C-alpha angles and dihedrals in degrees: 000000000000094000089066097047096100094044093047090046092057091050095047093047092056108078090182092062100097093182116058099182137346136199105200102198131050150098129254121218134182109220124201107184094184095059124086094200125053090359092158118042124185110230100174120016092194121025146130132234122223135180108209138168118264106249113254095348114103121223093015126112136183133219105218125192110194126192114236119215128205119241110293096013094094092056091051090057098047093093095046119103096205116064132147105193103155144015120214127203126186106231113239142128091270090072089069088214116200141162134228144130137280116196090337094310121114116251141186119215131192139161124273098231092190094053135055114312094252094050114108138186116225124195111196106205098207113204095001113145125230097256092053091047092051091046091053091047093051091050090054091053092048090051090052090049093053094047092050100043099029092227137098120282091213109128094007112149119243093244089059088063094051092091089067095055106105117238123197115245113276116254110272118252128197109292118254118245091219118047121206095172125066114218121231114265118270122241121243094255123089095246111069139173116214124204131176120248124205111291116277126195112233124205115255109243120237114268116260120254121255091248090053092051090050090051091053092047090051091050094049092046089067093055136085115205116235098174135004125191138162109239142163113258125211133176129199114256106209095197095050092034091225142094114268121210113245098182140262110307142171111257121198135187106209139177122220115234120231091020131103107257095318111165130180138197110217131186121189143159135192089292094058139260116353097181141354115189126181110238111242142131090265087073087076087214121198127189123204117197090188092058096030086229145129120214124190146158130238127200110213127214088258091057094252119138121224129184126216139185133195122191122202122223097227138020089245090058091047093049092051092046091049093050098046093044091051091051091049093049094046094050092047090052100039097034091219131112113263091228092064095070124079121265092244089053090049090053091050092053094045091049091064088079095050125094113226126150117242122252126265096013118162117208093190095069091050093049092048091050091052092051092046092052091051092050097044107099092195091063099058112140115249135161087226089073088075106088125201114183118254112257096247091052096049117103115243112267113245116224113251096008129099134179108282108171141024129202121179120216125245102202113014104051090244138124127207125211124194116221115173107303092339133083121212117213118211128187123221104230129214091249091060097259134112125241129194111251110169147326125243098209141196099017111208140162118260086263090058101254111144120226142168110234117234093201137008133193131187116237140186101016094320092299092113138034124207114215133194117217112208089206092058110035093170094065142054126211127220119212125197101223096201092053092038091224139114105243106172142035114209110203103205102185139333094233106021119079125213105228099163136013137196136177119268087255134355095269099033092109088067090060137051092261106147104192126080140183125258133192131193125188090281109008141072121205147154122250119209114183091194096069119091120250117001112018098218111111105228094203091057102051131113122183128185121213094218124074099259097169094214110206105182147000134204135178136215125228088266093052098255115146141226120192125192130194142207086249090063101247125128128211125198121206132186091203143353119273097034131092118267116276091211132023115191114199121239124262085208104256119107113252111233099186142356137205135175136201115255093253093048094240098120134034126196116198123186126220126174096268106018144022120238117217119195129186107213095196112119106230103191145010132050094324099041111155095030126102129254089244090067104032138021120257115245109262091242097044109050116156120272113246114220124208118222107196141151121264112262092238091056091049088058090063097037098048125216114005121226112163123210115222108294121230137195118228108258140199136143110272090005123119117228112248105159142048121206132191138143142222125193109316094349135096109204129192133183124204100237094204090058092045090056088054092056099262095129099160100051098104132140129223142196122195125213130194091236133054115275109232098184140334135197140169117259108257112269092011128100096188110045116076121193111215127195115200125186091270107008144051123210146153126240130187112234089234088067090066108093139197105274121257133174090256095049097045106050153332123301112284129202113235116222115235125249091259094045093054110028099037095042122100118265 
């Protein structure tokens, strides 16, 4: 570094020199080490790197990567609204700047602070000589020095800059059973860096009573240990909004004897048990391969949520913990020994906790959409986009009844909300709101028997509505919407119930298609209201002998079908009356709803605490490139299910999670780019393009004062969401959903202290 002292000194002494140093030729890459596919994406094929002073802010510098155009290219882009010509990074220690080589060429690497924690930017300085590289590196360290100490780096000795030279994490050693150092708190995102702070003396907790020790001994005497590892334990501090370190502990996965598949996660130290949590889906568990950690929630007897994290010492420990925990959870849900399912099914279930990017994902479309949304003046976020009906236009509330269902129209710019044995009709207005129009009241069968529909579906270009009567599961009822009256009863079959229905194909409601799809607990069939007698079409009927407990059905634009069950499995059909082309084994949780993209590529299934996303594209074998609706997956290459779930910290503020059936936005000729669902008082949406790139936790939320019954995108629109609350109906623009924060999610909570949580009995 000394050989550059004079040159650097001249640059640093000149406050008018905006640019400190520049490397004119290079390439910029985005690196995702945790992804198997597209782990290194070229952002700029030809660019330059510059260190420049931050305008008007002393002692701050920027690293600027600017795209370089060939002659004539710049002129071609002058008329374009969407350009991305440079990326700017404020230089600081948090970038974790480092140097290295790529294929023999020097490179500079730093963290992408706006992406996942393991995402890095890499500038390959093609053709740059060693002195220039060293000069650039030294300037980066000087910029970090000035930002940290708020004084000039002029005359600073080289050894004073050594603290800014990034060092790879030290190899992990076996965790200590007694911890004298308290780790720095962990940020709220999944990917976390942990550093030691100066040693702090912690108060020794009071010894446990003899009765308490006997209680712990009695509890442990009922358990058989399946796995035991030493791990770091953290708990979420609500006040600090971070994970606090609770020490190095012994964590066990145990099974309770003389109980049906009862498994527990236990953490203890030399003072006894710190926690013992029953393994279940309500834990909202989340594994992170990058952090070698498991995060989960626990609902206490007092109804208070807590969030916990354990971090394994080695990847081998993490891998074992992941596998054994997954087996325990599956057996507790499915009440069946793990060894009874096939190896390929075991691999499918285990893969749900692995992070792998989906195939054939384009980043460019996502980036263009983000830029377009920022430039679109009509899409500016405003609280005024939330519409509550004016009082005089609101239908009179009926005692004892609340809104229970929402269905959004295909043709008439209307939405329909079921409330008891009435249906409210709401217009979609030109200013992107909804307005009460009318009530279709006193629903009753043609014979005059009143009922409250359990499910409704629009039919024949929104001129009819098909209703399911819970008192008569063997029939469907057809309502003439214009007349506001049920005009027909369709008896489907004397012995076969109609538990769920779906249109013949995804866009059939926009046509005069008369037939529809029906599902019982163990059968799939076509319903044709035009045939005489029972409406079930015998030639298009498939029944299973086992009790499959089918819980939902959905169709693609081509009429292919996906059926889910309460057991958690999913079957894919190319047509009715044939056996399933693909049968995906259950993860164990009941599936409450299912939807599919129009082209059949992606399926979203809803469970109580997470959404399950499945790519149906066959990636290898004889039928590679086809979908699981048309061909069976190879036994050794089933798709990888991906769990979309809320961060454990957010669940603490939101309370118990219970998702409503998730839906893609839909429209003819429109690609799906969003997923919407709700839980409690919250509307929740995922950016589907980001999800396909592996960013599973980048969702947005809006809270309402009332319970959200159901929500769905307006047909043909990927921005306007129609929301039915218990006693209201409104529209919200997707841009009004925000990244969740403690303030936006819930009331102020009191965080228990270290001693109150960690040293309390389980």
